[in-house]
């Protein structure tokens, strides 16, 4: 089974740790698994998504909905670092106010 098939199986039939591991072989499907199957963040899906800076950025925005050391490390020195910092700096200012 490939990551896409594992993700679709978990959505359509039955999620399991074994299926999650297969889906998380691909950072994009790790992101989708967290969003659609787990419906929230988790260490396993976050670490898998963080193997790709794009997926890490969107994981932080839409799944963690906040800062996390792993996602920040994944976007460091990439095209997503500036966007990440802008978003979370503005987010933190709103929290303070």
CSV table of C-alpha atoms in Angstrom, one decimal:
chain,number,residue,atom,x,y,z
A,1,UNK,CA,0.0,0.0,0.0
A,2,UNK,CA,1.3,3.5,-0.9
A,3,UNK,CA,0.7,6.7,1.2
A,4,UNK,CA,-2.2,7.9,-0.9
A,5,UNK,CA,-4.0,4.5,-0.6
A,6,UNK,CA,-3.4,4.4,3.1
A,7,UNK,CA,-4.8,7.9,3.6
A,8,UNK,CA,-7.9,7.1,1.5
A,9,UNK,CA,-8.5,3.8,3.3
A,10,UNK,CA,-8.3,5.6,6.7
A,11,UNK,CA,-10.8,8.2,5.5
A,12,UNK,CA,-13.2,5.8,3.9
A,13,UNK,CA,-13.0,2.7,6.1
A,14,UNK,CA,-10.9,2.4,9.2
A,15,UNK,CA,-7.9,4.4,10.6
A,16,UNK,CA,-5.2,2.5,12.5
A,17,UNK,CA,-1.7,3.1,13.6
A,18,UNK,CA,-0.4,0.8,10.8
A,19,UNK,CA,-2.3,2.8,8.2
A,20,UNK,CA,-1.1,6.1,9.7
A,21,UNK,CA,2.5,5.0,9.5
A,22,UNK,CA,2.1,4.2,5.8
A,23,UNK,CA,0.3,7.5,5.0
A,24,UNK,CA,3.0,9.4,6.9
A,25,UNK,CA,5.7,8.1,4.6
A,26,UNK,CA,4.7,11.1,2.5
A,27,UNK,CA,4.7,14.6,4.2
A,28,UNK,CA,1.6,15.7,2.2
A,29,UNK,CA,-0.4,12.7,3.3
A,30,UNK,CA,0.8,13.1,6.9
A,31,UNK,CA,-0.7,16.6,6.8
A,32,UNK,CA,-4.0,15.4,5.3
A,33,UNK,CA,-4.1,12.5,7.7
A,34,UNK,CA,-3.8,14.9,10.7
A,35,UNK,CA,-6.5,17.2,9.2
A,36,UNK,CA,-9.1,14.7,8.0
A,37,UNK,CA,-8.6,11.5,10.0
A,38,UNK,CA,-7.1,12.6,13.4
A,39,UNK,CA,-8.8,16.0,13.1
A,40,UNK,CA,-6.0,17.5,15.1
A,41,UNK,CA,-2.3,17.6,15.7
A,42,UNK,CA,-0.1,14.8,16.9
A,43,UNK,CA,3.7,14.3,17.3
A,44,UNK,CA,3.8,11.5,14.7
A,45,UNK,CA,1.9,13.4,11.9
A,46,UNK,CA,3.7,16.6,12.7
A,47,UNK,CA,7.2,15.1,12.4
A,48,UNK,CA,6.2,13.4,9.2
A,49,UNK,CA,4.8,16.6,7.7
A,50,UNK,CA,7.9,18.5,8.8
A,51,UNK,CA,10.1,16.6,6.3
A,52,UNK,CA,8.7,19.2,3.8
A,53,UNK,CA,8.8,22.9,4.6
A,54,UNK,CA,5.6,23.6,2.7
A,55,UNK,CA,3.7,20.9,4.6
A,56,UNK,CA,5.3,22.1,7.9
A,57,UNK,CA,4.1,25.7,7.3
A,58,UNK,CA,0.5,24.6,6.5
A,59,UNK,CA,0.5,22.1,9.4
A,60,UNK,CA,1.4,25.0,11.8
A,61,UNK,CA,-1.3,27.2,10.3
A,62,UNK,CA,-4.2,24.8,10.0
A,63,UNK,CA,-3.6,21.9,12.3
A,64,UNK,CA,-1.5,23.1,15.2
A,65,UNK,CA,-3.0,26.6,14.7
A,66,UNK,CA,0.0,28.0,16.4
A,67,UNK,CA,3.7,27.9,16.9
A,68,UNK,CA,5.6,24.7,17.4
A,69,UNK,CA,9.4,24.1,17.6
A,70,UNK,CA,9.2,21.3,15.0
A,71,UNK,CA,7.4,23.4,12.4
A,72,UNK,CA,9.6,26.4,12.9
A,73,UNK,CA,12.8,24.2,12.5
A,74,UNK,CA,11.3,22.7,9.3
A,75,UNK,CA,10.7,26.2,7.7
A,76,UNK,CA,14.1,27.7,8.7
A,77,UNK,CA,16.2,28.9,5.8
A,78,UNK,CA,13.4,28.1,3.3
A,79,UNK,CA,11.0,30.3,1.3
A,80,UNK,CA,8.4,29.7,4.1
A,81,UNK,CA,10.3,31.1,7.0
A,82,UNK,CA,9.4,34.7,6.4
A,83,UNK,CA,5.7,33.8,6.0
A,84,UNK,CA,5.7,31.7,9.1
A,85,UNK,CA,7.3,34.4,11.2
A,86,UNK,CA,4.9,37.1,9.8
A,87,UNK,CA,1.9,35.0,10.6
A,88,UNK,CA,2.9,34.0,14.1
A,89,UNK,CA,4.2,37.4,15.0
A,90,UNK,CA,0.9,39.0,14.1
A,91,UNK,CA,-0.9,36.1,15.9
A,92,UNK,CA,1.1,36.7,19.0
A,93,UNK,CA,0.4,40.5,18.9
A,94,UNK,CA,-3.3,39.7,18.8
A,95,UNK,CA,-3.0,37.4,21.8
A,96,UNK,CA,-1.3,40.1,23.8
A,97,UNK,CA,-3.9,42.7,23.0
